[in-house]
Short mmCIF file of C-alpha atoms in Angstrom, two decimals:
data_model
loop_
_atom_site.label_atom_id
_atom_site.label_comp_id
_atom_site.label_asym_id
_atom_site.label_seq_id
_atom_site.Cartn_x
_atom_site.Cartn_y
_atom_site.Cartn_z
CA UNK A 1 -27.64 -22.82 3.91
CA UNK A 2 -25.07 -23.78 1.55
CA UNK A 3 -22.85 -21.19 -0.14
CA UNK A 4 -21.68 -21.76 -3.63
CA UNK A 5 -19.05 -19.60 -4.91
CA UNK A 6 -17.09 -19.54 -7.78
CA UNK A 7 -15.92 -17.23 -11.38
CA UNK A 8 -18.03 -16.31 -13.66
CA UNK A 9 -19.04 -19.20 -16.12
CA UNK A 10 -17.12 -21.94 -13.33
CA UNK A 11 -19.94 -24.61 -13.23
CA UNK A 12 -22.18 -23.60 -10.40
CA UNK A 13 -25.26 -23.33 -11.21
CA UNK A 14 -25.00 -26.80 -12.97
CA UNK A 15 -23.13 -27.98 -9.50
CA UNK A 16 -26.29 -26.99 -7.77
CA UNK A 17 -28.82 -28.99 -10.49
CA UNK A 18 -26.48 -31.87 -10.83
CA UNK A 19 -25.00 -32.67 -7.28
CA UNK A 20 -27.51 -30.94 -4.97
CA UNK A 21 -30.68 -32.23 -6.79
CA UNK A 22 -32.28 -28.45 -7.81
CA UNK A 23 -34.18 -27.62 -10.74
CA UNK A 24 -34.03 -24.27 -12.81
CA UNK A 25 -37.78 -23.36 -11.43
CA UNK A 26 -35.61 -23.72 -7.80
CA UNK A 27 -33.40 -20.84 -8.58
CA UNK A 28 -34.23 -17.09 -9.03
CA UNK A 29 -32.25 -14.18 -8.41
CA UNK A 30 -35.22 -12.66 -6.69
CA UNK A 31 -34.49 -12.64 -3.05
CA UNK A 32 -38.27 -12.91 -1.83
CA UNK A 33 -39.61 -14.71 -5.12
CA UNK A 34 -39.66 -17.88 -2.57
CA UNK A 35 -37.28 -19.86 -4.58
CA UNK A 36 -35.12 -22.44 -2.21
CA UNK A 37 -31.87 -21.23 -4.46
CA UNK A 38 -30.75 -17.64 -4.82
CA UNK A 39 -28.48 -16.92 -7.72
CA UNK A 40 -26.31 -14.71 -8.58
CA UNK A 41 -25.86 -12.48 -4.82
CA UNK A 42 -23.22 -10.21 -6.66
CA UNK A 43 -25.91 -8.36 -8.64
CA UNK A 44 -27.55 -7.85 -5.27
CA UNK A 45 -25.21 -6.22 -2.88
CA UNK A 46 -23.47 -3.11 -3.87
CA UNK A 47 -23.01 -1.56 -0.03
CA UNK A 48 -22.89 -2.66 3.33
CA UNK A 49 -26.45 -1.33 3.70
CA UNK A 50 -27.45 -3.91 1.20
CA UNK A 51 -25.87 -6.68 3.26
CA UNK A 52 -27.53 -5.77 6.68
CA UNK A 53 -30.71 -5.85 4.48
CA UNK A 54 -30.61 -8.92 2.95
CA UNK A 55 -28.70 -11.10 5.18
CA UNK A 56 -31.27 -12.74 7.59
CA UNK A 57 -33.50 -13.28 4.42
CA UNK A 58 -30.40 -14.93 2.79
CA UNK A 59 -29.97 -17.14 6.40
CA UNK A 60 -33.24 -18.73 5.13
CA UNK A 61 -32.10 -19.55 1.32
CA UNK A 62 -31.06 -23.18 1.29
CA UNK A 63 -28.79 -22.35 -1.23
CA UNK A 64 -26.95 -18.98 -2.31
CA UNK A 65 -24.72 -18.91 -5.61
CA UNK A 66 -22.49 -16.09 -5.53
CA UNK A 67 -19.24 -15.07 -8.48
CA UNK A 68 -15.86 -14.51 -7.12
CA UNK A 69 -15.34 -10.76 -7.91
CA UNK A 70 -12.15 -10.41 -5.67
CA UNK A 71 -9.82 -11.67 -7.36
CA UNK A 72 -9.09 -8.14 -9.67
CA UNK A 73 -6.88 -5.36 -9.20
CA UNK A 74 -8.28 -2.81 -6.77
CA UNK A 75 -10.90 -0.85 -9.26
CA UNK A 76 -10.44 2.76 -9.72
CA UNK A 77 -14.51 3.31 -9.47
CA UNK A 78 -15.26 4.05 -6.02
CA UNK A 79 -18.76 2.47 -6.12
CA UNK A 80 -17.15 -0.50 -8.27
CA UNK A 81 -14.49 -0.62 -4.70
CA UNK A 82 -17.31 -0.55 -2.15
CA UNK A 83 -19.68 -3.15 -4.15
CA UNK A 84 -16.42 -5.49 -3.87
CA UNK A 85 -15.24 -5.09 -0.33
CA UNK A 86 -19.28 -4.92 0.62
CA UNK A 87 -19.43 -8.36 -1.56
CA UNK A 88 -16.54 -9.83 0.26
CA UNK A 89 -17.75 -8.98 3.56
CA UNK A 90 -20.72 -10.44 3.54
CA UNK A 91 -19.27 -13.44 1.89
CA UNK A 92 -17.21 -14.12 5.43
CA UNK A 93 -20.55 -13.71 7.55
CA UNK A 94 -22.23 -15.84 5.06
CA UNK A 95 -19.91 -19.02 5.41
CA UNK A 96 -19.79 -18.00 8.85
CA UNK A 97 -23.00 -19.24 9.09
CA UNK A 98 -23.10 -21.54 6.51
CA UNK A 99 -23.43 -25.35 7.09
CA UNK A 100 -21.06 -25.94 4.02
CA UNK A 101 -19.05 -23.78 1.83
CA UNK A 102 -18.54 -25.30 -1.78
CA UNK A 103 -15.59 -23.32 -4.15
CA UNK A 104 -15.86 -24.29 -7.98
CA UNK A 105 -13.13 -23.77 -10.36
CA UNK A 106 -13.24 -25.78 -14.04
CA UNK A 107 -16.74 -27.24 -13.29
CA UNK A 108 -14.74 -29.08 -9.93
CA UNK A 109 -16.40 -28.75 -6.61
CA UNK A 110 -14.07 -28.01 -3.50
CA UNK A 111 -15.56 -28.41 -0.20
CA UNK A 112 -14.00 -25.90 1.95
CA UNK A 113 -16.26 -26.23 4.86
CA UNK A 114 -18.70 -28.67 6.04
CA UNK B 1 8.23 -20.72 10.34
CA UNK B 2 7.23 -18.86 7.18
CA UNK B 3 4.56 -18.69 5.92
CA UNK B 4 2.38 -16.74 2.94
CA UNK B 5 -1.21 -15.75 2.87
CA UNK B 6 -2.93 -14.72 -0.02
CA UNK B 7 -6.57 -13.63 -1.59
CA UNK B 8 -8.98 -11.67 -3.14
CA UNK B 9 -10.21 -8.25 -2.29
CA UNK B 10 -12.40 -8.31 1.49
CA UNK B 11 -11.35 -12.09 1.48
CA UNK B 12 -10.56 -12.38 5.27
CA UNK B 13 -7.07 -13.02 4.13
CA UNK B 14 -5.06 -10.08 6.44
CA UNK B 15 -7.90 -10.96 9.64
CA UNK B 16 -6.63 -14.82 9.26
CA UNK B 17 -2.72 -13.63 8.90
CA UNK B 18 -3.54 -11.47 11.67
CA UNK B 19 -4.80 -14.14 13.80
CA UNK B 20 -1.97 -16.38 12.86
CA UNK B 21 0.30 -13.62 14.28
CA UNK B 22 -1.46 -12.90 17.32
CA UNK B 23 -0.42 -16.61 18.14
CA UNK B 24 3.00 -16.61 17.95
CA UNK B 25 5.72 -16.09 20.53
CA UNK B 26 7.84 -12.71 21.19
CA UNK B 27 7.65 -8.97 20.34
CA UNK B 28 5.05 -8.72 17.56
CA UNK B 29 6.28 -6.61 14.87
CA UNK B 30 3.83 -5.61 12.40
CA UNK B 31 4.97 -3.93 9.34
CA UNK B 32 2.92 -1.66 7.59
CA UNK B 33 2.87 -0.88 3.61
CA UNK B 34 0.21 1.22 2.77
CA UNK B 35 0.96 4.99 2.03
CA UNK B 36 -1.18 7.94 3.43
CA UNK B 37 -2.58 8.94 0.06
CA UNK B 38 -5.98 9.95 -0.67
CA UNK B 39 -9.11 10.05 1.60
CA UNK B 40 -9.96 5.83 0.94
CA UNK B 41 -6.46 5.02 1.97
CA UNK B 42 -6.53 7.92 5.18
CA UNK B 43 -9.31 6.26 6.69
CA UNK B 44 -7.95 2.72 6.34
CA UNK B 45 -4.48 3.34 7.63
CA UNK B 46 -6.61 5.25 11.16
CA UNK B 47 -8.69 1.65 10.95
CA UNK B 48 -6.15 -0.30 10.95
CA UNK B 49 -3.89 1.56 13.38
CA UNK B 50 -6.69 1.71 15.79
CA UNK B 51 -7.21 -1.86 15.81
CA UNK B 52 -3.42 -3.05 15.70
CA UNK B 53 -2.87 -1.00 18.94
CA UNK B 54 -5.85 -2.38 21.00
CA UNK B 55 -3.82 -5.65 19.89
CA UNK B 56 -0.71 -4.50 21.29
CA UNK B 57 1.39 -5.02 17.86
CA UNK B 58 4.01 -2.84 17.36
CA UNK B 59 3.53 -1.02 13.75
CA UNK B 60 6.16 -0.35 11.36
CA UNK B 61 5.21 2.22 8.88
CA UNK B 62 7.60 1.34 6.00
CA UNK B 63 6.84 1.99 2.22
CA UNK B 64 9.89 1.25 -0.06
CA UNK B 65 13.30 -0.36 0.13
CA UNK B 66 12.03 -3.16 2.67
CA UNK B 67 15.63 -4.14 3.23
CA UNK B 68 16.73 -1.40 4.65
CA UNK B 69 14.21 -2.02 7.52
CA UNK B 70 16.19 -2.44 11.12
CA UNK B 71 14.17 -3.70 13.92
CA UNK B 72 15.12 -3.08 17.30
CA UNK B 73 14.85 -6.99 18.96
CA UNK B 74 13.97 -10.48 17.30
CA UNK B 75 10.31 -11.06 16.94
CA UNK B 76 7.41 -12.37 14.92
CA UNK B 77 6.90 -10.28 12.15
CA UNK B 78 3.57 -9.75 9.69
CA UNK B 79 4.25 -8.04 6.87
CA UNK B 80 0.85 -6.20 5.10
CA UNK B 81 1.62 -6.38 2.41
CA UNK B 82 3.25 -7.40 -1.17
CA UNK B 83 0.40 -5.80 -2.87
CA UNK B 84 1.08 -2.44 -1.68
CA UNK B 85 4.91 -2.88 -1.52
CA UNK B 86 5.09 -3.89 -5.47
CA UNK B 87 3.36 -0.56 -5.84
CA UNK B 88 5.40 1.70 -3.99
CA UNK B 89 8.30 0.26 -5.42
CA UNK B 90 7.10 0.50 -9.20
CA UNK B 91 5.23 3.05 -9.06
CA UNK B 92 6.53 5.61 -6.30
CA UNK B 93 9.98 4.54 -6.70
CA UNK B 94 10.10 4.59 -10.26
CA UNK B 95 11.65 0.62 -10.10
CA UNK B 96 11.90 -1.56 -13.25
CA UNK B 97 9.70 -4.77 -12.66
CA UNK B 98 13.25 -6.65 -12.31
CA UNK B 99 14.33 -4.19 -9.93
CA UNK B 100 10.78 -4.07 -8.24
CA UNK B 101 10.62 -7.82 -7.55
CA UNK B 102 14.76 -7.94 -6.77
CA UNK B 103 14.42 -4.71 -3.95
CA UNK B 104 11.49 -7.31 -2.76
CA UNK B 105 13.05 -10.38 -2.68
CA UNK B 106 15.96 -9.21 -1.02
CA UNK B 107 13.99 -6.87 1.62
CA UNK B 108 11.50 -10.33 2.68
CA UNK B 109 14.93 -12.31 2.84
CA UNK B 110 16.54 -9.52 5.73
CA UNK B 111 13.14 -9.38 7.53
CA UNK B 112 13.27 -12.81 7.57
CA UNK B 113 16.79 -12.95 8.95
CA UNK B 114 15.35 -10.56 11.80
CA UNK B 115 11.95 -12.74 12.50
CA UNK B 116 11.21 -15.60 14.36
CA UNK B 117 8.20 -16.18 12.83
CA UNK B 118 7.39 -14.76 9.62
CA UNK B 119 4.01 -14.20 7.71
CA UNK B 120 3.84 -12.42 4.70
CA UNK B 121 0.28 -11.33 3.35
CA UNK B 122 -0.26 -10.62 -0.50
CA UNK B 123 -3.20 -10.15 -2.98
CA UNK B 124 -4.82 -12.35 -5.50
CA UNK B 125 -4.89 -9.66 -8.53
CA UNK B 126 -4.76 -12.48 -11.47
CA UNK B 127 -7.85 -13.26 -12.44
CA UNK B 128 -9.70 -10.21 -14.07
CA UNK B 129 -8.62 -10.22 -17.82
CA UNK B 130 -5.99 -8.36 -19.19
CA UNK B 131 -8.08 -5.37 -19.76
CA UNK B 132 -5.32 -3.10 -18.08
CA UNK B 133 -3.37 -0.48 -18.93
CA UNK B 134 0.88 -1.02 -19.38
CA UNK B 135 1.80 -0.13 -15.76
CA UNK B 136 -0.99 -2.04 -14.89
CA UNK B 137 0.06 -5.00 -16.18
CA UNK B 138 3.88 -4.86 -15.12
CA UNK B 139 2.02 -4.30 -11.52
CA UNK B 140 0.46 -7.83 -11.86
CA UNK B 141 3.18 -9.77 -13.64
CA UNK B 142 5.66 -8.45 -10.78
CA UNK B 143 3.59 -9.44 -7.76
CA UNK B 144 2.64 -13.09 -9.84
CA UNK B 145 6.76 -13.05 -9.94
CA UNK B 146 6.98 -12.48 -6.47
CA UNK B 147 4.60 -14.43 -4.78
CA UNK B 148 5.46 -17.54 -7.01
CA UNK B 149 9.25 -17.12 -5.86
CA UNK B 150 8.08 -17.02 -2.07
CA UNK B 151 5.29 -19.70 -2.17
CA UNK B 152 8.69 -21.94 -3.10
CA UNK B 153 10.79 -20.57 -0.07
CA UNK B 154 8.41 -20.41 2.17
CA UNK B 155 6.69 -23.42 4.12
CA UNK B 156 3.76 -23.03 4.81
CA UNK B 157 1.01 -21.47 1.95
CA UNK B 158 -2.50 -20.38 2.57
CA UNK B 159 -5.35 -19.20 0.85
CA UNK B 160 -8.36 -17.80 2.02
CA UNK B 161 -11.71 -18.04 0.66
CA UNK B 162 -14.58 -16.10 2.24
CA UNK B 163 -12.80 -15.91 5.30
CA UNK B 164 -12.12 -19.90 5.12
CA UNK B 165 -8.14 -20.46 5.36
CA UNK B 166 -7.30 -22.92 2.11
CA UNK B 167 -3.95 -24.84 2.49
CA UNK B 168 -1.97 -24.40 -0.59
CA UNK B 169 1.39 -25.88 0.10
CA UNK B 170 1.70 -26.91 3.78
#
């Protein structure tokens, strides 16, 4: 699995078409839809429940686009604090496990693993 | 050696300064910023107390006025961290951002005096918008003010990125 993660609007999606050879029909945000690509994992995970659900599916993705919501301060909104800290947790196991780890900022892929 | 580690929210950033730490010679001091307020913050202090001890770190609870900090012997010291310190001092101690990131700078420069090894952990707040209230906002432009001050002391800066440590100035 490759993990691309980046801000909102950064270029990964067309990082994914244009350097990794995926199509739009590739890439769904539904997790079991069967789609090699899963886009946007922030949308998906809002507790660590939701993590220990999804993650062995997610194993199997060969590719999973995910926004950098960390970078903030510290929201108010309890639920808006766990989705972040349950999004950032899984994050680690993810490129943990990940056989590369791209970061995109300004449309500009940085390989931080792999 | 000192060096600064910084990132987002749940970004592995304070488990990678920790293990950074855990590596270096001498008494370990590890200084601790967060104050016991609210339920959130109880159970994370408990957490992280827990887990420093089974480590065998010595913890420093200290909240404001860093440079008044004495330790008792020469060591490594981790200091966790700049987020939570800029608040205390704006916001508990009623500091202006000048005198916020001045009571800073000065209390990091007598730890350091005191440290072997130093590594100083602080937050990546600056890329949300500006959708933030006044206090809010002297809050972020302090901590920018004080990390970009000690990213140009310091030797050694890292970032981490889903738990991945990113060298930005090494």
């Amino acid at each position: 699995m490759i993990l691309v993660f980046g801000g909102l609007a950064s270029g990964k999606r067309e990082y994914v078409k244009n350097e990794l050879g995926y199509t739009d029909a590739d890439i769904s945000e539904d997790i079991y839809g069967g789609a090699p690509v899963l886009y946007n994992l922030h949308e998906l995970i809002n507790t660590d429940a939701d993590s220990e659900r999804y993650f062995d599916e997610l194993l199997k993705k060969e590719v999973v686009i995910c926004n950098d919501i960390s970078c903030g301060i510290v929201p108010l909104d309890r639920a808006e604090r766990e989705k972040r800290e349950a999004v950032g947790r899984l994050l680690i196991r993810l490129a943990a496990e990940a056989k590369s780890v791209v970061r995109i900022q300004c449309g500009l892929a940085q390989i931080i693993k792999g | 050696m000192r060096t600064l580690v910084i990132g987002g929210g749940a970004s592995g950033k304070s488990e990678y300064a920790e293990e950074l730490f855990s590596a270096l010679e001498g008494t370990k001091y590890y200084i601790a910023t967060m104050m016991p307020y609210g339920e959130d913050s109880l159970a994370r202090i408990e957490k992280h107390r827990k887990a420093r001890r089974d480590r065998g770190f010595c913890t420093v609870e200290h909240y404001t006025d860093l440079a008044g900090l004495s330790l008792p012997t020469k060591g490594a010291v981790l200091l966790e961290c700049l987020g939570n310190l800029t608040a205390n001092e704006l916001f508990y101690e009623g500091d202006s951002e000048k005198g916020a990131f001045e009571a800073i700078m000065r209390g990091v420069e007598a730890l350091s005096e005191q440290s072997s090894d130093l590594v100083v952990v602080t937050n990546e707040v600056f890329s949300d918008g500006l959708d933030y209230d006044e206090s809010t906002l002297a809050y972020i432009r302090t901590l920018a003010l004080i990390n970009r001050e000690l990213a140009r002391r310091f030797d050694t800066v890292i970032e981490v990125v889903c738990g991945i440590p990113v060298a930005l100035k090494r």
